[in-house]
Short mmCIF file of C-alpha atoms and ligand atoms in Angstrom, two decimals:
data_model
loop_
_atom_site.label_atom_id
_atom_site.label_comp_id
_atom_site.label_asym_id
_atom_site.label_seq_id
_atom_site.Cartn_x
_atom_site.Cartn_y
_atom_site.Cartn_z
CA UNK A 21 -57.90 19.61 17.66
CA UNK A 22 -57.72 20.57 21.41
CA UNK A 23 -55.01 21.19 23.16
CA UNK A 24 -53.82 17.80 24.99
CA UNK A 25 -54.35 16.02 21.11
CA UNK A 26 -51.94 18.70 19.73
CA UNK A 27 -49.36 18.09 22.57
CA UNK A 28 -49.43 14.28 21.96
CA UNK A 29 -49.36 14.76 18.11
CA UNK A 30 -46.24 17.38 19.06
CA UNK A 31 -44.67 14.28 20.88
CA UNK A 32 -45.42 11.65 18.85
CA UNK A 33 -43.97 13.83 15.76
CA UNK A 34 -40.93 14.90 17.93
CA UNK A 35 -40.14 10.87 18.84
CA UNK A 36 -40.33 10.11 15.12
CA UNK A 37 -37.84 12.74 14.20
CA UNK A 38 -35.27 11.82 16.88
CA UNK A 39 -36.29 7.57 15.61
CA UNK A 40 -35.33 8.88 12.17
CA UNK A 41 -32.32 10.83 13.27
CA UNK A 42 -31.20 7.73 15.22
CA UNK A 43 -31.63 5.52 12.15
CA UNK A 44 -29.85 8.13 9.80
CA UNK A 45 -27.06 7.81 12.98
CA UNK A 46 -27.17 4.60 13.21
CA UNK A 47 -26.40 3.74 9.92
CA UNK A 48 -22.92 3.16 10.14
CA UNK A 49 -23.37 -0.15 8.30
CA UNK A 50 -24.51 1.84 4.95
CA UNK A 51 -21.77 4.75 4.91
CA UNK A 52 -18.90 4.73 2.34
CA UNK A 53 -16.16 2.13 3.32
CA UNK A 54 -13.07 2.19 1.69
CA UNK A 55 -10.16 -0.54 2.07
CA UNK A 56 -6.89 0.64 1.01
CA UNK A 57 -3.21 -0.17 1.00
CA UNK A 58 -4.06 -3.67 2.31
CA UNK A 59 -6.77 -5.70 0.45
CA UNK A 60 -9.02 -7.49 2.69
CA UNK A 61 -7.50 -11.15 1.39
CA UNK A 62 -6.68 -14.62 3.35
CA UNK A 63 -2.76 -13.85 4.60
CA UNK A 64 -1.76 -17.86 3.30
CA UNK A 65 -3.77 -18.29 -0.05
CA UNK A 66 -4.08 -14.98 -1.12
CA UNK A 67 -7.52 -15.39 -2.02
CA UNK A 68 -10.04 -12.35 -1.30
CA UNK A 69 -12.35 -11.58 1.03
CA UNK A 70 -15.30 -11.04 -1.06
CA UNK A 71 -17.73 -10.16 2.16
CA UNK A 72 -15.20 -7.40 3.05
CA UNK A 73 -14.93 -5.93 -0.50
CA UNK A 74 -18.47 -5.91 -0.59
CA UNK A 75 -19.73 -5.25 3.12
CA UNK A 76 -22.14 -2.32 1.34
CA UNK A 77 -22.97 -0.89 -1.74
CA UNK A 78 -20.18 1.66 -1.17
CA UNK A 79 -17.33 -0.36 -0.26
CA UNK A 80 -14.02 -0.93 -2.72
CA UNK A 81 -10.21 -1.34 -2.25
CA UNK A 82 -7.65 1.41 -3.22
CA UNK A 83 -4.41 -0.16 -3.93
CA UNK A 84 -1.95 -0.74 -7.53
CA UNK A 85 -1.46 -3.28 -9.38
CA UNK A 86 0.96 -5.86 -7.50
CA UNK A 87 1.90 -7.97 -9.83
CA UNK A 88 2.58 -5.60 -12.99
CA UNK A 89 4.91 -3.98 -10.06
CA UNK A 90 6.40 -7.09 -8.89
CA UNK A 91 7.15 -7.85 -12.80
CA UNK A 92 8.56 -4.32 -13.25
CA UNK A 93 10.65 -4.83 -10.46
CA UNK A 94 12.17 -8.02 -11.60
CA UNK A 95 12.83 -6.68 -14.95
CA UNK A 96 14.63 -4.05 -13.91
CA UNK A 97 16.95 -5.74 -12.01
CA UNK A 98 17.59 -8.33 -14.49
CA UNK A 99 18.21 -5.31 -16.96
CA UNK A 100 20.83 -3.69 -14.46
CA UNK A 101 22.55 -7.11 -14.56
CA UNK A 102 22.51 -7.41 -18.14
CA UNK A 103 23.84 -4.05 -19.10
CA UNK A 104 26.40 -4.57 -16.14
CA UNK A 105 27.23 -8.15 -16.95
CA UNK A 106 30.79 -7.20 -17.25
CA UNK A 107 31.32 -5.52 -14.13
CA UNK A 108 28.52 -7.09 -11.65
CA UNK A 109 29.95 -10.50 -10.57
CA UNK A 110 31.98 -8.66 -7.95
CA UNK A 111 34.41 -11.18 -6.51
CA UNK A 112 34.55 -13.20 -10.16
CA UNK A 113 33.09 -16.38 -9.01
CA UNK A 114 30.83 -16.70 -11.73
CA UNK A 115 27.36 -16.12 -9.77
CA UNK A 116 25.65 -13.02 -9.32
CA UNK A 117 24.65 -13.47 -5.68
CA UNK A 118 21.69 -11.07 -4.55
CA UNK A 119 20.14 -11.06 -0.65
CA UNK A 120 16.13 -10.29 -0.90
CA UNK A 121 14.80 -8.72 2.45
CA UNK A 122 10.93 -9.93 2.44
CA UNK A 123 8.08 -6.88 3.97
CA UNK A 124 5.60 -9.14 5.79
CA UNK A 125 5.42 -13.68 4.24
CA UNK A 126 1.16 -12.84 4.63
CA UNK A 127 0.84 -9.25 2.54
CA UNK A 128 0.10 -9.99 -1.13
CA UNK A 129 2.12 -6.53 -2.45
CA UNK A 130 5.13 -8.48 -0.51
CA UNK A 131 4.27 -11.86 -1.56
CA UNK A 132 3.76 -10.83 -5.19
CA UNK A 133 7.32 -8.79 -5.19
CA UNK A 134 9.54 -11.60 -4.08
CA UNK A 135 7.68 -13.85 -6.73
CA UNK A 136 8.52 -11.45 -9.60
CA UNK A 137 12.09 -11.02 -8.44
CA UNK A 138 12.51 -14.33 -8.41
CA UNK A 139 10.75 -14.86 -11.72
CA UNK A 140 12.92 -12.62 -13.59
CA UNK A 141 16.19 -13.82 -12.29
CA UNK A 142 15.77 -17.44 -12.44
CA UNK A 143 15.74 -18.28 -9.17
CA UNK A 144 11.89 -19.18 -8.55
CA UNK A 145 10.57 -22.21 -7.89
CA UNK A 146 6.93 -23.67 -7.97
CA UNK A 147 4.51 -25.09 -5.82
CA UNK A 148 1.39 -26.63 -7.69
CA UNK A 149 1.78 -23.84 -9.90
CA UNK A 150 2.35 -20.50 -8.07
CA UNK A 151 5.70 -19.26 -7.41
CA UNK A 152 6.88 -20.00 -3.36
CA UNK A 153 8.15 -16.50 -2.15
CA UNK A 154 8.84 -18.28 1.21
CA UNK A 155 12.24 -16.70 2.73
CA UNK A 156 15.41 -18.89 1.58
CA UNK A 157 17.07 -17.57 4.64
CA UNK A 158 20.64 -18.84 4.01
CA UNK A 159 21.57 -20.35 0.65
CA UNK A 160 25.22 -19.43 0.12
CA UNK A 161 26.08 -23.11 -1.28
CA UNK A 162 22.54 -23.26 -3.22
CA UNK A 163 21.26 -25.99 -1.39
CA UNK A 164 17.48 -24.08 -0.07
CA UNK A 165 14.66 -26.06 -1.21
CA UNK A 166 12.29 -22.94 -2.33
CA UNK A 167 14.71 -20.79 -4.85
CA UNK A 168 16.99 -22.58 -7.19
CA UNK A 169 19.80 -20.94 -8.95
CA UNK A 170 18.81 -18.99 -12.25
CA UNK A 171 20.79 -17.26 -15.12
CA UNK A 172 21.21 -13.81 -16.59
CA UNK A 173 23.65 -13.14 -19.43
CA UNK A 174 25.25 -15.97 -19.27
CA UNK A 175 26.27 -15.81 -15.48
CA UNK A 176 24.61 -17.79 -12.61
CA UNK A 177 21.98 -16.02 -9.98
CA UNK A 178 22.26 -17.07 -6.70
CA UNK A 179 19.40 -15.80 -3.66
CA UNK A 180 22.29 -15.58 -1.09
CA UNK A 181 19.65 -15.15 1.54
CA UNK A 182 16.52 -13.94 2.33
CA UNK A 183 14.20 -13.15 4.99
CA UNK A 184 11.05 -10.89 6.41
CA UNK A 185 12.20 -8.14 7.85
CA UNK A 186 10.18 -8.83 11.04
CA UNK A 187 11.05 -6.88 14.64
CA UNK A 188 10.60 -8.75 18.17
CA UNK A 189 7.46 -6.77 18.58
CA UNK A 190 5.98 -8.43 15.25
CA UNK A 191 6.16 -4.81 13.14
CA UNK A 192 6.63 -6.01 9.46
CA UNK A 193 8.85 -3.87 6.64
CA UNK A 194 10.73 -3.03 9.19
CA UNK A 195 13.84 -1.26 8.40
CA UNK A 196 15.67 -1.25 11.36
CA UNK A 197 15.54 -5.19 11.02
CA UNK A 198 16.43 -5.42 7.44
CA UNK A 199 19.42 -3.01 8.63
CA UNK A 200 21.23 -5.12 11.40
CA UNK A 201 20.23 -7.95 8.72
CA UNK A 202 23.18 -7.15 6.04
CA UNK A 203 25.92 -6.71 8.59
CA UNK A 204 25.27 -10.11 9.72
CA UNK A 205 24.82 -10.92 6.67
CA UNK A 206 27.66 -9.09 4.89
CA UNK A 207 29.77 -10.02 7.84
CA UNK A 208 29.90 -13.92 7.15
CA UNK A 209 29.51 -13.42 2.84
CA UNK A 210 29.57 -10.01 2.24
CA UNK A 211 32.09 -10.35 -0.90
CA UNK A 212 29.53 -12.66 -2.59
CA UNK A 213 27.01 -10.25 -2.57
CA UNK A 214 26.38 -8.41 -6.00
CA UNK A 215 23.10 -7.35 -5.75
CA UNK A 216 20.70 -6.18 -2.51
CA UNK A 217 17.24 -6.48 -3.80
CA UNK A 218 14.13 -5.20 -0.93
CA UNK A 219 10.26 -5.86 -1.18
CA UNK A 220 10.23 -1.67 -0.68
CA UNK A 221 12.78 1.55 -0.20
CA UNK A 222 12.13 1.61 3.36
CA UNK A 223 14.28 -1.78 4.28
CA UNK A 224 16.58 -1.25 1.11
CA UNK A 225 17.56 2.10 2.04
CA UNK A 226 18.21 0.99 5.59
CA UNK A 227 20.63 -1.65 3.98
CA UNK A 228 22.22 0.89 1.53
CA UNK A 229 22.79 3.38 3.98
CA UNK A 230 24.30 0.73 6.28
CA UNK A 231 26.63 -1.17 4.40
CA UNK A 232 25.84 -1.11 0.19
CA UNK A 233 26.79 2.76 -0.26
CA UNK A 234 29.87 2.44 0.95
CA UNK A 235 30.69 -1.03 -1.29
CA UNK A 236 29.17 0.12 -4.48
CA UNK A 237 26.61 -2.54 -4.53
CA UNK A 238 23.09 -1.57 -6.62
CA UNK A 239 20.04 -1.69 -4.30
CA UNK A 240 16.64 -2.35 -5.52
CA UNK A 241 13.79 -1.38 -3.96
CA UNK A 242 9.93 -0.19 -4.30
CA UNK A 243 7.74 2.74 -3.26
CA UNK A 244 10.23 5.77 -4.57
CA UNK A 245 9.69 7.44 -1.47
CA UNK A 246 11.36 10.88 -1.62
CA UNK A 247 14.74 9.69 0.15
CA UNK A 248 15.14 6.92 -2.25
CA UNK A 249 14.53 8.40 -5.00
CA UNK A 250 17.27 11.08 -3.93
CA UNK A 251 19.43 8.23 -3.05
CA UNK A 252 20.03 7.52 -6.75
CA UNK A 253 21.95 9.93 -6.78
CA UNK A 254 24.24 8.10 -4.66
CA UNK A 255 24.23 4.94 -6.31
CA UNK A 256 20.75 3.33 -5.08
CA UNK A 257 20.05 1.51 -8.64
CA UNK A 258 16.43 2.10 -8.81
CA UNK A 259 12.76 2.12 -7.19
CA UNK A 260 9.40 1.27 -8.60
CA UNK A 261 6.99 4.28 -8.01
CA UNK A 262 3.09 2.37 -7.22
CA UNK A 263 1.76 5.93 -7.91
CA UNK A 264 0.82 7.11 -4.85
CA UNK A 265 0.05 9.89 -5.75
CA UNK A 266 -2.82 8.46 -7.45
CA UNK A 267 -3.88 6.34 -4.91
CA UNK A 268 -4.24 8.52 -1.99
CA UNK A 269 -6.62 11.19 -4.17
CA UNK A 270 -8.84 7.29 -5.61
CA UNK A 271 -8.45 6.57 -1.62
CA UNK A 272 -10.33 9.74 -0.59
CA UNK A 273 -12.24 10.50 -4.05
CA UNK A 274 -14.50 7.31 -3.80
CA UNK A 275 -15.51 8.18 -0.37
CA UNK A 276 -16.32 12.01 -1.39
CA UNK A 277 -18.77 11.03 -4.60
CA UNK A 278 -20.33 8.23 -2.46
CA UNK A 279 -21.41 10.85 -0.04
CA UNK A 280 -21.72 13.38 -2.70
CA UNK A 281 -24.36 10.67 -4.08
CA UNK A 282 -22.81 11.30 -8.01
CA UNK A 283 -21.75 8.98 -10.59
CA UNK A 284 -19.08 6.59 -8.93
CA UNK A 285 -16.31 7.39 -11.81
CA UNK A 286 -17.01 11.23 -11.39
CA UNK A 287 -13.40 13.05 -11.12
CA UNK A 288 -11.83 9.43 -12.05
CA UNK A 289 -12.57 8.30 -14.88
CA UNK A 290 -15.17 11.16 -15.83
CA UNK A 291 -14.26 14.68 -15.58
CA UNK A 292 -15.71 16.33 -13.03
CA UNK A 293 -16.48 20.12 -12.95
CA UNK A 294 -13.75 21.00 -11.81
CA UNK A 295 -11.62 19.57 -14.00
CA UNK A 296 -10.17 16.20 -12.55
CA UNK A 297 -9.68 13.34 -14.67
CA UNK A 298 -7.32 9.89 -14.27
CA UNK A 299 -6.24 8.59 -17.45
CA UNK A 300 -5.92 4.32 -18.02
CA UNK A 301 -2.20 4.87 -17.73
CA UNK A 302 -2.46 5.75 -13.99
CA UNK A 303 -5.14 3.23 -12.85
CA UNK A 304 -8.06 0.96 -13.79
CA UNK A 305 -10.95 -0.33 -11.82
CA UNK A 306 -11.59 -4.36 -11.45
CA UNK A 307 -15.05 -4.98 -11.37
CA UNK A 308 -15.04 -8.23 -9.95
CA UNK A 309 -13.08 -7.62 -7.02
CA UNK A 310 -14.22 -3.87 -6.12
CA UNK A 311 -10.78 -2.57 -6.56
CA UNK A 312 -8.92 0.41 -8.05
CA UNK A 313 -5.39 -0.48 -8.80
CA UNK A 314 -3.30 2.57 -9.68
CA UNK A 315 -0.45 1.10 -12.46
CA UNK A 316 3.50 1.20 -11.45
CA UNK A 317 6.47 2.59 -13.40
CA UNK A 318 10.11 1.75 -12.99
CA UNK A 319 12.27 4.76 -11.61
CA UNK A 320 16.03 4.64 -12.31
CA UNK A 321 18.67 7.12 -12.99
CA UNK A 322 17.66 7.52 -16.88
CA UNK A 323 14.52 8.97 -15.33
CA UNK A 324 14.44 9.76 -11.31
CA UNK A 325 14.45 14.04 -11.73
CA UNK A 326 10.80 13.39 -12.08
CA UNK A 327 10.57 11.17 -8.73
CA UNK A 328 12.19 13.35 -6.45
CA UNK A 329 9.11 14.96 -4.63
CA UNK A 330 6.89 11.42 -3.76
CA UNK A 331 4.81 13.91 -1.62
CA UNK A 332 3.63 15.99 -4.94
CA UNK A 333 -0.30 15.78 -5.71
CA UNK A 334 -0.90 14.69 -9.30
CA UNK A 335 -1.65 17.46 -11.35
CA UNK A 336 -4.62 16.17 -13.49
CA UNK A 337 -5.98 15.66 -10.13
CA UNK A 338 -5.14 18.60 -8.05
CA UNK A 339 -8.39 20.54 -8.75
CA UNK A 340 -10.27 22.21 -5.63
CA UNK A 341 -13.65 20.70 -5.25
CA UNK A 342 -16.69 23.53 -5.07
CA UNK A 343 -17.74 23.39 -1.38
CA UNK A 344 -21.67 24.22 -2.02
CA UNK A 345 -21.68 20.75 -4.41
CA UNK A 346 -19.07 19.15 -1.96
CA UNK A 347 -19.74 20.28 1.40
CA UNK A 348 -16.95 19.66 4.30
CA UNK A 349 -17.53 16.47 5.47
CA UNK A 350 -16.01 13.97 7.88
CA UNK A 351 -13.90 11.02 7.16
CA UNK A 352 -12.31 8.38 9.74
CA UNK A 353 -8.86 7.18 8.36
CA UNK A 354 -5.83 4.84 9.69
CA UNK A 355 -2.32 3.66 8.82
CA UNK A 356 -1.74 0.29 10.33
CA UNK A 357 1.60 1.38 11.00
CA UNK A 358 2.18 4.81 12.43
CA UNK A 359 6.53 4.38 11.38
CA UNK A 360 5.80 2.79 7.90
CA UNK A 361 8.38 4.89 5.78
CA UNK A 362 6.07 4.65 2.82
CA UNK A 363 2.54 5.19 4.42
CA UNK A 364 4.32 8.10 6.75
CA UNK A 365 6.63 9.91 4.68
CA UNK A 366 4.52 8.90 1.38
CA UNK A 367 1.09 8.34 1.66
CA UNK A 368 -0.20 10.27 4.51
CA UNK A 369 1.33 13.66 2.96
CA UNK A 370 -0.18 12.80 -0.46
CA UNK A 371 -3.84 12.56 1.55
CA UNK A 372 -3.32 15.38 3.85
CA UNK A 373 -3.41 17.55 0.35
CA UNK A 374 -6.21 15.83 -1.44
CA UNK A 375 -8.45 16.28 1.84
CA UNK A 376 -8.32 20.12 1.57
CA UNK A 377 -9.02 19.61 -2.43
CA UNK A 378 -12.10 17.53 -1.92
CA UNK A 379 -13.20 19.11 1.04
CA UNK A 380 -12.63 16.59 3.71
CA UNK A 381 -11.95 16.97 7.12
CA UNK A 382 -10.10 13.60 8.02
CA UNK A 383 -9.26 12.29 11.36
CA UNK A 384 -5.50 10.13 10.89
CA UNK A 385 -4.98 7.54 13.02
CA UNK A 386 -1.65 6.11 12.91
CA UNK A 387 -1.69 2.13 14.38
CA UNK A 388 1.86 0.62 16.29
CA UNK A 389 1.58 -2.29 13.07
CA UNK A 390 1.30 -4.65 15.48
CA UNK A 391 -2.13 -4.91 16.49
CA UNK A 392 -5.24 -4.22 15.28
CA UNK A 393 -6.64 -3.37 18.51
CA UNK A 394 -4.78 -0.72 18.96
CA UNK A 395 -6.61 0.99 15.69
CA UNK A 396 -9.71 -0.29 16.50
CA UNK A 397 -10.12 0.74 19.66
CA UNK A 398 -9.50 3.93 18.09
CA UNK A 399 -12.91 3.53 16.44
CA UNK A 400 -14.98 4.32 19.45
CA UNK A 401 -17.59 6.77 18.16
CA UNK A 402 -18.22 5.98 14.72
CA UNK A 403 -21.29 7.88 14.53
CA UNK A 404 -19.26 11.28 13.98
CA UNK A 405 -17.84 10.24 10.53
CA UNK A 406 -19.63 10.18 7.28
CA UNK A 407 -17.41 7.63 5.69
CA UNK A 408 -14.45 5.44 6.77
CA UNK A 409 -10.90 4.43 5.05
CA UNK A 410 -9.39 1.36 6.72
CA UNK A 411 -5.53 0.33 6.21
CA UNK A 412 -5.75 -3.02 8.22
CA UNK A 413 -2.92 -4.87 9.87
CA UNK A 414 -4.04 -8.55 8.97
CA UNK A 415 -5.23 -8.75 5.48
CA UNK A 416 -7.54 -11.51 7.11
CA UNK A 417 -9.13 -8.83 10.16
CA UNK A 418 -11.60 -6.74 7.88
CA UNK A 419 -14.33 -8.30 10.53
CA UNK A 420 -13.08 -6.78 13.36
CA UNK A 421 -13.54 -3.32 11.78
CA UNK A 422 -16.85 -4.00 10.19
CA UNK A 423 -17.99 -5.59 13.19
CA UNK A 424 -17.98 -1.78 14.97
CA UNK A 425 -19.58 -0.77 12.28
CA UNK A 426 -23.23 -3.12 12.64
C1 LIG B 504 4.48 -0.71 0.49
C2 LIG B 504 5.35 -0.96 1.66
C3 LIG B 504 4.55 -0.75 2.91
C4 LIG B 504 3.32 -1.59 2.88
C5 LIG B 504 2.44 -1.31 4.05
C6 LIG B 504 3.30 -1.61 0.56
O1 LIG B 504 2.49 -1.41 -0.54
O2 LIG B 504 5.20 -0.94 -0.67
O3 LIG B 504 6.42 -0.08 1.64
O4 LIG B 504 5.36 -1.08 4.00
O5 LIG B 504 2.59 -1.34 1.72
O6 LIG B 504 1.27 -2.07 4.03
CA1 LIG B 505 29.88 -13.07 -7.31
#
């Protein structure tokens, strides 16, 4: 070969390494996708969004089960009423009237929590078969058209009033809201109210703190974030933990053996070398719809020593990953809503350990929970991340996060 054929053959094999680099980089479409916390579904029928859930061959949902928490929930309030019955009806009018503050009418954990609330106490009414978990807003005489007035040991239930905790900027869950909510509330009926009952801790301890401690009146919420869980202490009548704690390592540990190229149920199902195993108490994995939902348990004061750290990795998980089999690599991640109590003083903790145990170097980008371009935008080089976790605002906007990634 002379000289000038070797220097073209040099060429021609140095453009087909940087083509094949540029394919391996432009690849986005085929790295590890992971939907979590909000399940890419249509915000009015619930139904999911099978293109998102399966946008590759890597791509699943991280959440818990939302009903079998919703049911827990309700059950646990209607127990607290029954063992109560004698002391609950608070002004002795014969109904046991309870005010529900709603997360977000379009997000199926908040949808499905107001249904099984209203399932257990009585007070649910159907639409062509599916419970409506619309807000009542007010309903002191009984007369709203979507709840109707139930019974629990022998008393009446009554949904005072209800309504999504919604701010003027459009943020959902939000506290503050739910907050200035029971003093208007409590200000016009506040001796009819029994119960306060929240779609999570983050609005019911806003309401506890702001008018229920004081009063003696049981909260309910959901999450058992670390201040709730405290707050039992203080009267707060109980939380449902959605094992977090096993979410946030599934969250990060299907990403890792996607790009680790092992067994999908390696460290979940499967032990893995170094030890980590989930059991079928803590989670199970739905074929048909891609998703991991980690299983809920009730937390009250028979049993809420064992809540009080939410931020505490699960131990049958907490197993450092061998960096020559799992080398560092780089993971784009965001919370819809940077001042979510859960997400932030839950969630975020949870995955800031299990990133150091699987060897992941994550990039957190915490959205206003507003919009979704303010995450996406966020998204601008997606080329320097091996795999991506998305925590959307809309259930119904997994396209405008997949469509960065073409
Ligand atoms: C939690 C809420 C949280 C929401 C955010 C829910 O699963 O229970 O507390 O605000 O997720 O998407
Ligand atoms: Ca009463």
């Amino acid at each position: 070969m002379n000289r000038r054929i070797r220097s073209v053959f040099g060429i021609c094999a140095a453009v087909s390494m940087l083509l094949s680099m540029r394919a391996w980089a432009d690849g986005n479409a085929d790295k590890p996708l992971v939907w979590w916390n909000r399940q890419p579904s249509n915000s009015s029928t619930g139904e999911l969004d099978m293109d998102a859930l399966t946008w590759n061959d890597q791509t699943c949902y991280v959440g818990f089960d939302a009903d079998q928490g919703a049911e827990l929930q309700g059950q646990m309030i209607a127990g607290y009423m029954e063992a109560n019955i004698d002391t609950i009806d608070r002004n002795g009018d014969g109904i046991i009237g309870y005010v529900l503050a709603i997360g977000d009418i379009g997000h199926n954990d908040s949808i499905a929590r107001t249904r099984g609330v209203r399932k257990a106490l009585g007070t649910a009414l159907a639409v062509e078969g599916e419970i409506d978990s619309s807000p009542a807003e007010i309903n002191v005489d009984g007369s709203a058209v979507v709840v109707q007035d139930g019974e629990v040991g022998g008393l009446t239930v009554r949904e005072l009033a209800s309504h999504e905790m919604k701010n003027a900027s459009g943020a959902t869950w939000d506290a503050a809201t739910a907050g200035s909510f029971i003093d208007t509330w409590t200000d016009s009926f506040g001796d009819q109210i029994d119960v306060i009952v929240s779609n999570n801790d983050g609005m019911g301890m806003a309401m506890f703190r702001a008018w229920a401690q004081e009063e003696g009146v049981p909260t309910f919420g959901y999450d058992a974030n670390s201040d709730a869980v405290a707050a039992i202490a203080d009267g707060y009548a109980g939380t449902i933990s959605q094992h977090a704690d096993v979410q946030a390592y599934l969250t990060l540990r299907v990403l890792r053996n996607a790009m680790d190229g092992v067994d999908p149920d390696t460290g979940i199902g499967t032990a893995d070398e170094a030890g980590n195993v989930l059991s079928d108490t803590d989670y199970y994995y739905d074929e048909s719809s891609h998703s991991y939902y980690a299983l809920n348990l009730a937390v009250t004061s028979d049993n809420y020593k064992d809540f009080l750290d939410s931020t505490a990795v699960y131990a049958p998980v907490a197993h450092q990953l061998d960096a020559e089999t799992s080398p560092v690599r780089q993971v784009w991640l965001d919370l819809y809503n940077a001042s979510d109590n859960f997400l932030s003083s839950t969630y975020q903790p949870l995955l800031e350990s299990y990133d150091d145990l699987l060897n992941l170097e994550v990039t957190y980008i915490g959205g206003d929970g507003q919009t979704e371009s303010n995450i996406t935008n966020r998204l601008e080089s997606p080329d320097m991340y091996d795999a991506y976790a998305i925590n959307m605002v809309r259930t119904d906007n997994a396209a405008s996060y997949t469509a960065l990634l073409q």
